[in-house]
mmCIF file of C-alpha atoms in Angstrom:
data_model
loop_
_atom_site.group_PDB
_atom_site.id
_atom_site.type_symbol
_atom_site.label_atom_id
_atom_site.label_comp_id
_atom_site.label_asym_id
_atom_site.label_seq_id
_atom_site.Cartn_x
_atom_site.Cartn_y
_atom_site.Cartn_z
ATOM 1 C CA MET G 1 1.957 -12.664 -41.420
ATOM 2 C CA ASN G 2 -1.679 -11.348 -40.826
ATOM 3 C CA THR G 3 -4.251 -14.065 -40.118
ATOM 4 C CA LEU G 4 -6.311 -12.965 -42.897
ATOM 5 C CA GLN G 5 -3.722 -12.953 -45.635
ATOM 6 C CA ARG G 6 -2.482 -16.546 -44.341
ATOM 7 C CA ALA G 7 -5.896 -17.526 -44.967
ATOM 8 C CA LEU G 8 -6.357 -15.952 -48.400
ATOM 9 C CA ASP G 9 -2.856 -17.196 -49.721
ATOM 10 C CA ALA G 10 -3.981 -21.008 -49.059
ATOM 11 C CA LEU G 11 -7.250 -20.212 -50.916
ATOM 12 C CA VAL G 12 -6.324 -18.132 -53.894
ATOM 13 C CA GLU G 13 -6.140 -20.625 -56.352
ATOM 14 C CA ARG G 14 -9.762 -22.038 -55.848
ATOM 15 C CA ILE G 15 -11.689 -18.649 -55.700
ATOM 16 C CA ASP G 16 -12.979 -16.084 -57.713
ATOM 17 C CA THR G 17 -12.921 -12.400 -56.538
ATOM 18 C CA PRO G 18 -14.451 -10.169 -55.402
ATOM 19 C CA ALA G 19 -15.456 -12.832 -52.726
ATOM 20 C CA PRO G 20 -16.775 -12.867 -49.212
ATOM 21 C CA ILE G 21 -14.435 -15.100 -47.043
ATOM 22 C CA ILE G 22 -15.490 -16.209 -43.516
ATOM 23 C CA LEU G 23 -12.807 -17.407 -41.032
ATOM 24 C CA ALA G 24 -15.327 -20.035 -39.506
ATOM 25 C CA ASP G 25 -13.130 -20.374 -36.279
ATOM 26 C CA VAL G 26 -12.729 -16.865 -35.513
ATOM 27 C CA MET G 27 -16.734 -16.170 -36.066
ATOM 28 C CA GLN G 28 -17.471 -19.134 -33.837
ATOM 29 C CA GLU G 29 -14.988 -17.912 -30.933
ATOM 30 C CA ASN G 30 -17.091 -14.365 -31.424
ATOM 31 C CA ILE G 31 -20.287 -15.967 -31.171
ATOM 32 C CA ASP G 32 -19.337 -17.886 -27.859
ATOM 33 C CA ARG G 33 -17.688 -14.711 -26.490
ATOM 34 C CA MET G 34 -20.795 -12.688 -26.788
ATOM 35 C CA GLN G 35 -22.947 -15.895 -25.404
ATOM 36 C CA ALA G 36 -20.701 -16.150 -22.610
ATOM 37 C CA PHE G 37 -20.959 -12.450 -21.698
ATOM 38 C CA ALA G 38 -24.265 -12.442 -21.581
ATOM 39 C CA ASP G 39 -24.885 -15.531 -19.547
ATOM 40 C CA ARG G 40 -22.413 -13.996 -17.125
ATOM 41 C CA GLN G 41 -25.029 -11.102 -16.741
ATOM 42 C CA GLY G 42 -28.027 -13.274 -16.949
ATOM 43 C CA LEU G 43 -28.978 -11.825 -20.361
ATOM 44 C CA GLN G 44 -30.343 -13.665 -22.918
ATOM 45 C CA VAL G 45 -29.118 -13.183 -26.644
ATOM 46 C CA ARG G 46 -31.433 -12.368 -29.583
ATOM 47 C CA PRO G 47 -28.937 -11.955 -32.503
ATOM 48 C CA HIS G 48 -29.720 -9.463 -35.441
ATOM 49 C CA VAL G 49 -29.537 -11.753 -38.311
ATOM 50 C CA LYS G 50 -29.713 -8.792 -40.750
ATOM 51 C CA THR G 51 -25.682 -8.858 -40.431
ATOM 52 C CA HIS G 52 -24.967 -12.229 -42.032
ATOM 53 C CA LYS G 53 -28.835 -13.288 -43.564
ATOM 54 C CA CYS G 54 -27.628 -16.603 -43.630
ATOM 55 C CA VAL G 55 -29.541 -19.838 -41.870
ATOM 56 C CA GLU G 56 -26.225 -21.776 -40.970
ATOM 57 C CA ILE G 57 -24.806 -18.856 -39.121
ATOM 58 C CA GLY G 58 -28.198 -18.377 -37.199
ATOM 59 C CA ARG G 59 -28.198 -21.816 -36.171
ATOM 60 C CA ARG G 60 -24.589 -21.579 -34.964
ATOM 61 C CA GLN G 61 -25.938 -18.513 -32.668
ATOM 62 C CA ILE G 62 -28.900 -20.863 -31.594
ATOM 63 C CA ASN G 63 -26.734 -23.763 -30.876
ATOM 64 C CA ALA G 64 -24.708 -21.574 -28.794
ATOM 65 C CA GLY G 65 -27.489 -20.425 -26.677
ATOM 66 C CA ALA G 66 -29.092 -17.511 -28.293
ATOM 67 C CA VAL G 67 -32.931 -17.410 -27.519
ATOM 68 C CA GLY G 68 -34.125 -16.504 -30.787
ATOM 69 C CA ILE G 69 -33.072 -14.173 -33.433
ATOM 70 C CA THR G 70 -34.006 -10.653 -34.427
ATOM 71 C CA ALA G 71 -34.978 -9.948 -37.997
ATOM 72 C CA GLY G 72 -35.131 -6.287 -39.627
ATOM 73 C CA ASN G 73 -38.203 -6.873 -41.979
ATOM 74 C CA VAL G 74 -40.910 -9.473 -42.447
ATOM 75 C CA GLY G 75 -38.991 -11.007 -45.618
ATOM 76 C CA GLU G 76 -36.012 -12.215 -43.449
ATOM 77 C CA ALA G 77 -38.416 -13.440 -40.920
ATOM 78 C CA GLU G 78 -39.963 -15.554 -43.268
ATOM 79 C CA VAL G 79 -36.942 -17.012 -44.686
ATOM 80 C CA PHE G 80 -35.577 -18.008 -41.034
ATOM 81 C CA ALA G 81 -38.785 -19.265 -39.811
ATOM 82 C CA ALA G 82 -39.224 -21.508 -43.181
ATOM 83 C CA ALA G 83 -35.927 -22.933 -41.851
ATOM 84 C CA GLY G 84 -37.015 -23.681 -38.494
ATOM 85 C CA PHE G 85 -36.346 -20.683 -36.340
ATOM 86 C CA ASP G 86 -39.660 -20.330 -33.962
ATOM 87 C CA ASP G 87 -38.853 -17.378 -31.855
ATOM 88 C CA ILE G 88 -38.432 -14.130 -33.997
ATOM 89 C CA PHE G 89 -38.533 -10.436 -33.072
ATOM 90 C CA ILE G 90 -38.752 -7.904 -35.969
ATOM 91 C CA ALA G 91 -37.007 -4.844 -34.467
ATOM 92 C CA TYR G 92 -39.003 -2.673 -37.098
ATOM 93 C CA PRO G 93 -41.868 -0.265 -37.115
ATOM 94 C CA VAL G 94 -43.525 -2.291 -39.568
ATOM 95 C CA TRP G 95 -46.250 -0.935 -41.671
ATOM 96 C CA THR G 96 -48.905 -3.582 -42.979
ATOM 97 C CA ALA G 97 -49.166 -2.575 -46.724
ATOM 98 C CA GLY G 98 -49.467 -4.788 -49.450
ATOM 99 C CA THR G 99 -49.029 -8.155 -48.569
ATOM 100 C CA LYS G 100 -47.481 -7.637 -45.160
ATOM 101 C CA GLY G 101 -50.671 -7.916 -42.976
ATOM 102 C CA PRO G 102 -51.483 -11.545 -44.309
ATOM 103 C CA ARG G 103 -47.744 -12.686 -44.216
ATOM 104 C CA ILE G 104 -47.160 -11.779 -40.606
ATOM 105 C CA ARG G 105 -50.518 -13.159 -39.584
ATOM 106 C CA LYS G 106 -49.268 -16.250 -41.277
ATOM 107 C CA LEU G 107 -45.937 -16.060 -39.457
ATOM 108 C CA ALA G 108 -47.747 -15.532 -36.228
ATOM 109 C CA GLU G 109 -50.091 -18.786 -36.709
ATOM 110 C CA THR G 110 -46.415 -20.958 -36.715
ATOM 111 C CA ILE G 111 -43.880 -19.151 -34.538
ATOM 112 C CA ARG G 112 -43.420 -16.798 -31.673
ATOM 113 C CA LEU G 113 -43.753 -13.585 -33.178
ATOM 114 C CA ARG G 114 -43.055 -10.286 -31.922
ATOM 115 C CA ILE G 115 -42.919 -6.992 -33.867
ATOM 116 C CA GLY G 116 -41.747 -3.136 -33.027
ATOM 117 C CA VAL G 117 -44.017 -0.361 -32.891
ATOM 118 C CA ASP G 118 -43.440 3.415 -32.361
ATOM 119 C CA ASN G 119 -47.016 4.660 -32.883
ATOM 120 C CA LEU G 120 -50.657 3.991 -32.510
ATOM 121 C CA VAL G 121 -51.522 3.818 -36.061
ATOM 122 C CA ALA G 122 -49.126 1.236 -36.756
ATOM 123 C CA ILE G 123 -50.854 -0.573 -33.709
ATOM 124 C CA ASP G 124 -54.079 -0.048 -34.982
ATOM 125 C CA ALA G 125 -53.088 -1.667 -38.472
ATOM 126 C CA LEU G 126 -51.244 -4.511 -36.859
ATOM 127 C CA ALA G 127 -54.430 -5.166 -35.025
ATOM 128 C CA ASP G 128 -56.643 -4.860 -37.923
ATOM 129 C CA ALA G 129 -54.063 -7.506 -39.766
ATOM 130 C CA MET G 130 -54.335 -10.125 -37.267
ATOM 131 C CA GLY G 131 -58.001 -9.507 -36.605
ATOM 132 C CA ASP G 132 -59.154 -12.545 -34.298
ATOM 133 C CA ASP G 133 -56.061 -13.804 -33.924
ATOM 134 C CA ALA G 134 -54.587 -10.444 -32.314
ATOM 135 C CA GLY G 135 -53.337 -12.296 -29.278
ATOM 136 C CA ARG G 136 -51.231 -14.539 -31.274
ATOM 137 C CA LEU G 137 -49.071 -11.210 -31.920
ATOM 138 C CA GLY G 138 -46.388 -9.680 -29.345
ATOM 139 C CA VAL G 139 -45.719 -6.105 -30.181
ATOM 140 C CA VAL G 140 -42.361 -4.450 -28.392
ATOM 141 C CA VAL G 141 -42.399 -0.445 -27.853
ATOM 142 C CA GLU G 142 -39.516 1.118 -29.292
ATOM 143 C CA VAL G 143 -38.133 4.137 -27.387
ATOM 144 C CA ASP G 144 -35.474 6.549 -28.432
ATOM 145 C CA CYS G 145 -32.422 6.553 -26.398
ATOM 146 C CA GLY G 146 -30.589 9.460 -27.974
ATOM 147 C CA ALA G 147 -29.806 8.034 -31.601
ATOM 148 C CA ARG G 148 -32.748 10.179 -32.865
ATOM 149 C CA ARG G 149 -33.838 7.475 -35.216
ATOM 150 C CA SER G 150 -37.419 5.742 -34.671
ATOM 151 C CA GLY G 151 -38.941 5.314 -31.164
ATOM 152 C CA VAL G 152 -41.029 7.458 -28.906
ATOM 153 C CA ALA G 153 -39.982 9.139 -25.955
ATOM 154 C CA PRO G 154 -39.388 6.436 -22.839
ATOM 155 C CA GLU G 155 -42.170 7.987 -20.896
ATOM 156 C CA ALA G 156 -44.815 7.606 -23.651
ATOM 157 C CA ALA G 157 -44.182 3.736 -23.862
ATOM 158 C CA GLY G 158 -46.901 2.962 -21.599
ATOM 159 C CA GLU G 159 -49.572 4.429 -23.697
ATOM 160 C CA LEU G 160 -48.604 2.619 -26.709
ATOM 161 C CA ALA G 161 -48.494 -0.796 -24.617
ATOM 162 C CA ALA G 162 -51.878 0.145 -23.384
ATOM 163 C CA ALA G 163 -53.095 0.621 -26.656
ATOM 164 C CA ALA G 164 -51.925 -2.567 -28.038
ATOM 165 C CA ARG G 165 -53.352 -4.465 -25.174
ATOM 166 C CA LYS G 166 -56.965 -2.665 -25.992
ATOM 167 C CA ARG G 167 -56.685 -4.074 -29.282
ATOM 168 C CA GLY G 168 -55.954 -7.391 -28.131
ATOM 169 C CA LEU G 169 -52.084 -7.682 -29.207
ATOM 170 C CA VAL G 170 -49.819 -8.633 -26.529
ATOM 171 C CA PRO G 171 -47.491 -5.908 -25.217
ATOM 172 C CA ALA G 172 -44.425 -8.020 -24.497
ATOM 173 C CA GLY G 173 -41.925 -5.024 -23.493
ATOM 174 C CA VAL G 174 -39.970 -2.394 -24.619
ATOM 175 C CA PHE G 175 -36.519 -2.405 -26.798
ATOM 176 C CA THR G 176 -34.067 0.597 -28.007
ATOM 177 C CA TYR G 177 -31.081 1.165 -30.194
ATOM 178 C CA PRO G 178 -28.235 3.188 -28.662
ATOM 179 C CA GLY G 179 -26.874 4.006 -32.410
ATOM 180 C CA HIS G 180 -25.029 7.082 -31.221
ATOM 181 C CA GLY G 181 -22.350 4.729 -29.498
ATOM 182 C CA SER G 182 -20.767 4.337 -32.947
ATOM 183 C CA ALA G 183 -19.963 7.955 -32.900
ATOM 184 C CA GLY G 184 -16.548 7.324 -30.942
ATOM 185 C CA PRO G 185 -14.608 5.194 -28.525
ATOM 186 C CA ASP G 186 -15.819 7.519 -26.001
ATOM 187 C CA ALA G 187 -19.716 7.317 -27.091
ATOM 188 C CA ARG G 188 -19.776 3.435 -26.402
ATOM 189 C CA GLU G 189 -20.433 3.732 -22.707
ATOM 190 C CA ARG G 190 -22.221 7.173 -22.721
ATOM 191 C CA ALA G 191 -24.644 5.769 -25.223
ATOM 192 C CA ALA G 192 -25.054 2.399 -22.974
ATOM 193 C CA GLN G 193 -25.694 4.733 -19.915
ATOM 194 C CA ASP G 194 -28.456 6.724 -21.771
ATOM 195 C CA GLN G 195 -29.948 3.429 -22.909
ATOM 196 C CA GLU G 196 -30.168 2.168 -19.499
ATOM 197 C CA ALA G 197 -32.008 5.320 -18.390
ATOM 198 C CA ALA G 198 -34.498 4.982 -21.620
ATOM 199 C CA LEU G 199 -35.319 1.557 -20.621
ATOM 200 C CA LYS G 200 -35.522 2.143 -17.068
ATOM 201 C CA ALA G 201 -38.049 5.238 -17.806
ATOM 202 C CA ALA G 202 -40.046 3.105 -20.313
ATOM 203 C CA VAL G 203 -40.447 0.193 -17.897
ATOM 204 C CA ARG G 204 -42.174 2.741 -15.314
ATOM 205 C CA SER G 205 -44.099 3.797 -18.016
ATOM 206 C CA LEU G 206 -45.627 0.434 -18.720
ATOM 207 C CA GLU G 207 -46.046 -0.461 -15.408
ATOM 208 C CA ALA G 208 -47.854 2.858 -14.296
ATOM 209 C CA VAL G 209 -50.784 1.218 -17.059
ATOM 210 C CA GLY G 210 -50.585 -2.350 -15.177
ATOM 211 C CA ILE G 211 -48.075 -4.143 -17.497
ATOM 212 C CA THR G 212 -44.955 -5.838 -16.387
ATOM 213 C CA PRO G 213 -42.892 -6.059 -19.520
ATOM 214 C CA GLU G 214 -41.384 -9.781 -20.103
ATOM 215 C CA VAL G 215 -38.682 -8.195 -22.199
ATOM 216 C CA VAL G 216 -36.651 -5.091 -22.026
ATOM 217 C CA SER G 217 -34.385 -5.467 -25.260
ATOM 218 C CA ALA G 218 -30.866 -3.511 -25.593
ATOM 219 C CA GLY G 219 -28.704 -3.242 -28.540
ATOM 220 C CA SER G 220 -25.770 -3.303 -30.181
ATOM 221 C CA THR G 221 -22.260 -4.774 -30.903
ATOM 222 C CA PRO G 222 -20.585 -1.667 -29.800
ATOM 223 C CA THR G 223 -22.551 -1.160 -26.670
ATOM 224 C CA ALA G 224 -23.135 -4.675 -25.485
ATOM 225 C CA GLU G 225 -20.447 -5.182 -23.143
ATOM 226 C CA PHE G 226 -21.953 -2.193 -20.897
ATOM 227 C CA ALA G 227 -25.267 -3.729 -21.253
ATOM 228 C CA THR G 228 -25.039 -4.719 -17.647
ATOM 229 C CA ASN G 229 -27.958 -3.260 -15.539
ATOM 230 C CA SER G 230 -30.364 -5.449 -14.076
ATOM 231 C CA VAL G 231 -33.342 -3.977 -16.064
ATOM 232 C CA ILE G 232 -32.366 -5.337 -19.347
ATOM 233 C CA THR G 233 -33.529 -8.848 -20.369
ATOM 234 C CA GLU G 234 -31.706 -9.164 -23.810
ATOM 235 C CA ILE G 235 -29.323 -7.812 -25.951
ATOM 236 C CA ARG G 236 -29.490 -7.754 -29.976
ATOM 237 C CA PRO G 237 -25.989 -7.419 -31.115
ATOM 238 C CA GLY G 238 -25.550 -8.153 -35.214
ATOM 239 C CA GLU G 239 -22.034 -6.988 -36.075
ATOM 240 C CA TYR G 240 -20.226 -9.093 -33.495
ATOM 241 C CA VAL G 241 -20.568 -12.404 -35.341
ATOM 242 C CA PHE G 242 -18.227 -10.925 -38.023
ATOM 243 C CA ASN G 243 -16.865 -7.501 -36.530
ATOM 244 C CA ASP G 244 -15.393 -5.010 -38.768
ATOM 245 C CA LEU G 245 -12.834 -1.863 -39.255
ATOM 246 C CA GLY G 246 -15.742 0.062 -37.593
ATOM 247 C CA ASN G 247 -16.029 -1.771 -34.479
ATOM 248 C CA ALA G 248 -12.085 -2.256 -34.259
ATOM 249 C CA ARG G 249 -11.769 1.552 -34.595
ATOM 250 C CA LEU G 250 -14.431 2.034 -31.768
ATOM 251 C CA GLY G 251 -12.715 -0.636 -29.511
ATOM 252 C CA ALA G 252 -15.245 -3.187 -29.417
ATOM 253 C CA CYS G 253 -13.094 -5.560 -30.993
ATOM 254 C CA THR G 254 -9.666 -6.493 -32.054
ATOM 255 C CA GLN G 255 -8.245 -6.887 -35.311
ATOM 256 C CA ASP G 256 -7.668 -10.495 -35.055
ATOM 257 C CA GLN G 257 -11.584 -11.056 -34.015
ATOM 258 C CA ILE G 258 -12.218 -9.955 -37.511
ATOM 259 C CA ALA G 259 -13.954 -13.071 -39.322
ATOM 260 C CA LEU G 260 -14.932 -11.827 -42.380
ATOM 261 C CA PHE G 261 -13.070 -9.957 -45.243
ATOM 262 C CA VAL G 262 -13.411 -9.722 -49.129
ATOM 263 C CA ALA G 263 -10.960 -10.964 -51.290
ATOM 264 C CA GLY G 264 -10.121 -8.447 -54.241
ATOM 265 C CA THR G 265 -7.581 -8.648 -56.856
ATOM 266 C CA VAL G 266 -5.538 -5.676 -58.118
ATOM 267 C CA VAL G 267 -6.702 -5.366 -61.905
ATOM 268 C CA SER G 268 -4.726 -2.177 -62.860
ATOM 269 C CA ASP G 269 -1.518 -0.084 -61.681
ATOM 270 C CA GLN G 270 -1.679 2.581 -64.495
ATOM 271 C CA VAL G 271 -1.409 5.191 -62.208
ATOM 272 C CA PRO G 272 1.632 6.013 -60.123
ATOM 273 C CA GLY G 273 1.444 5.305 -56.501
ATOM 274 C CA GLN G 274 -1.994 3.710 -56.885
ATOM 275 C CA VAL G 275 -3.629 0.459 -57.707
ATOM 276 C CA ILE G 276 -7.085 -0.268 -58.725
ATOM 277 C CA LEU G 277 -8.775 -3.265 -57.075
ATOM 278 C CA ASP G 278 -11.865 -5.135 -58.351
ATOM 279 C CA THR G 279 -13.720 -4.320 -55.039
ATOM 280 C CA GLY G 280 -16.047 -1.253 -55.494
ATOM 281 C CA THR G 281 -19.515 -0.479 -54.406
ATOM 282 C CA LYS G 282 -21.104 -3.648 -55.712
ATOM 283 C CA ALA G 283 -18.971 -5.722 -53.730
ATOM 284 C CA ILE G 284 -18.195 -4.079 -50.311
ATOM 285 C CA GLY G 285 -20.856 -0.835 -50.273
ATOM 286 C CA ARG G 286 -20.011 2.747 -49.743
ATOM 287 C CA GLU G 287 -19.557 2.885 -45.837
ATOM 288 C CA GLY G 288 -16.828 5.410 -45.082
ATOM 289 C CA THR G 289 -15.249 9.001 -45.944
ATOM 290 C CA PRO G 290 -12.415 10.158 -48.179
ATOM 291 C CA GLU G 291 -10.537 10.921 -44.884
ATOM 292 C CA LEU G 292 -11.119 7.697 -43.404
ATOM 293 C CA GLY G 293 -11.225 5.301 -46.280
ATOM 294 C CA TYR G 294 -13.636 2.747 -47.559
ATOM 295 C CA SER G 295 -12.353 -0.146 -46.180
ATOM 296 C CA GLY G 296 -8.778 -1.308 -45.341
ATOM 297 C CA ILE G 297 -6.240 -3.788 -46.564
ATOM 298 C CA ALA G 298 -5.728 -6.268 -43.452
ATOM 299 C CA GLY G 299 -1.989 -6.391 -42.261
ATOM 300 C CA THR G 300 -1.424 -2.742 -43.533
ATOM 301 C CA ASN G 301 -1.995 0.840 -43.469
ATOM 302 C CA ALA G 302 -3.600 1.125 -46.874
ATOM 303 C CA VAL G 303 -7.479 2.160 -47.310
ATOM 304 C CA LEU G 304 -9.401 2.280 -50.377
ATOM 305 C CA SER G 305 -9.691 6.247 -50.940
ATOM 306 C CA LYS G 306 -12.431 6.129 -53.692
ATOM 307 C CA LEU G 307 -14.898 3.723 -55.122
ATOM 308 C CA ASN G 308 -16.741 3.280 -58.304
ATOM 309 C CA GLU G 309 -19.192 0.424 -59.188
ATOM 310 C CA TYR G 310 -16.354 -2.022 -59.808
ATOM 311 C CA HIS G 311 -13.268 -0.319 -58.970
ATOM 312 C CA GLY G 312 -11.441 0.329 -55.665
ATOM 313 C CA PHE G 313 -9.130 2.958 -55.905
ATOM 314 C CA LEU G 314 -5.953 2.013 -53.172
ATOM 315 C CA PRO G 315 -3.150 4.394 -53.055
ATOM 316 C CA LEU G 316 -0.216 2.824 -51.573
ATOM 317 C CA PRO G 317 1.438 4.100 -48.592
ATOM 318 C CA ASP G 318 5.027 4.396 -47.875
ATOM 319 C CA GLY G 319 6.732 0.864 -47.300
ATOM 320 C CA ASP G 320 6.886 -2.540 -48.291
ATOM 321 C CA PHE G 321 3.278 -2.958 -49.605
ATOM 322 C CA ARG G 322 3.248 -2.758 -53.137
ATOM 323 C CA PRO G 323 1.132 -5.165 -54.677
ATOM 324 C CA SER G 324 1.365 -6.049 -58.601
ATOM 325 C CA VAL G 325 -1.771 -6.777 -60.781
ATOM 326 C CA GLY G 326 -2.651 -10.260 -60.075
ATOM 327 C CA THR G 327 -2.067 -9.914 -56.287
ATOM 328 C CA VAL G 328 -4.932 -10.909 -54.239
ATOM 329 C CA VAL G 329 -5.624 -8.890 -51.092
ATOM 330 C CA PRO G 330 -7.798 -9.139 -47.819
ATOM 331 C CA VAL G 331 -10.210 -5.887 -48.011
ATOM 332 C CA VAL G 332 -11.506 -5.735 -44.458
ATOM 333 C CA PRO G 333 -15.019 -3.405 -44.632
ATOM 334 C CA ASN G 334 -15.590 -0.414 -42.454
ATOM 335 C CA HIS G 335 -19.315 -1.664 -41.832
ATOM 336 C CA VAL G 336 -19.485 -5.379 -42.628
ATOM 337 C CA CYS G 337 -23.577 -5.393 -42.888
ATOM 338 C CA PRO G 338 -24.029 -3.903 -46.389
ATOM 339 C CA VAL G 339 -21.364 -6.523 -47.625
ATOM 340 C CA VAL G 340 -23.147 -9.606 -47.370
ATOM 341 C CA VAL G 341 -26.365 -8.044 -49.278
ATOM 342 C CA ASN G 342 -23.987 -8.088 -52.562
ATOM 343 C CA PHE G 343 -22.935 -11.836 -52.687
ATOM 344 C CA GLU G 344 -25.186 -14.960 -52.783
ATOM 345 C CA GLU G 345 -22.818 -16.965 -51.206
ATOM 346 C CA TYR G 346 -19.944 -16.861 -48.612
ATOM 347 C CA ILE G 347 -16.507 -18.925 -48.852
ATOM 348 C CA VAL G 348 -16.052 -20.087 -45.645
ATOM 349 C CA THR G 349 -12.607 -21.393 -44.401
ATOM 350 C CA ASP G 350 -10.560 -21.450 -40.989
ATOM 351 C CA SER G 351 -7.468 -19.346 -40.096
ATOM 352 C CA THR G 352 -5.240 -21.634 -41.883
ATOM 353 C CA GLY G 353 -7.640 -21.460 -45.133
ATOM 354 C CA THR G 354 -6.950 -25.403 -45.628
ATOM 355 C CA SER G 355 -10.669 -25.874 -45.392
ATOM 356 C CA LEU G 356 -13.215 -24.716 -48.178
ATOM 357 C CA GLU G 357 -17.213 -24.529 -47.960
ATOM 358 C CA ARG G 358 -19.788 -22.175 -49.180
ATOM 359 C CA TRP G 359 -22.756 -21.023 -47.298
ATOM 360 C CA ALA G 360 -25.693 -19.456 -49.024
ATOM 361 C CA VAL G 361 -26.588 -15.853 -47.954
ATOM 362 C CA ASP G 362 -30.294 -17.130 -47.786
ATOM 363 C CA ALA G 363 -32.121 -14.027 -47.004
ATOM 364 C CA ARG G 364 -30.274 -11.716 -49.686
ATOM 365 C CA GLY G 365 -32.735 -9.716 -51.518
ATOM 366 C CA PHE G 366 -35.599 -10.347 -48.907
ATOM 367 C CA ASN G 367 -35.927 -6.536 -48.076
ATOM 368 C CA ASN G 368 -39.773 -6.053 -47.583
#
């Protein structure tokens, strides 16, 4: 029997669905595996907490050896800072509108805070927000390595770092995101090579203006195993803590290394060859395509072919998998990050399903 199904069978009478289930032993193995890889390569791990938004999981990552955490916005950083995390990088081009300027300044007074930048206007805004305390805030210049998201050309990194230094901020280094590594199994290593080339060029650009970068930061879960070049000082994987079908399809993890699934119940069987689950977009997001499916059922070839807000449409493939109304099944998401924001807590067990704890999704709803 599939590990996820076995754990679920042991829990089924004690939970309501839909519910996110964590196998804590599998999760810990994922944390330890990534940390061991980084240690072998002489890299620091700065995991991205947007994947789990959970203080307890963040502490486990720090206890395993992570140097600090990566956050996606000021709100996430505030939640984790309040819980005692004192080294945080907001890997996002924050614009200091509304209350963000004073909030950033307050954070920088109490923790080691760095923020991503990719334009001169944002650098000036951050410096204005910090005022006389500009020297407390580190900035890390984001460069584009092919994902075509945010980030300047690597050759322009030095100009931004010099501008930050001129305004009294601390130019700490450079970072990038090789998001195009998720395009397919063959894209992972190519994206990592693009990342290496971009970071090398960015380092040269900083050195040309007299700045030696303290941090040269790389992502991500799909490309982490190829982040072996000596210019890189840290990696920022996020999804590795849970993994998902997307990473399994890419070859970045195995099915046995998936540590989170959503327990879903069959609630209707009125259409021949199809059942309806209670796992719609409000439980698992909408990552996927009609061809790929929108999540899978562990241990089977079945995938959700369509989602409404509260309905998951599950065509039944040929074979023995014929769940009846009332059956609870393990739904494995294509992409785990959009799942966690839908729930206030995790149900935490292990591969046997004998234990049961509940951990808060502490930073849920903190999106600015």
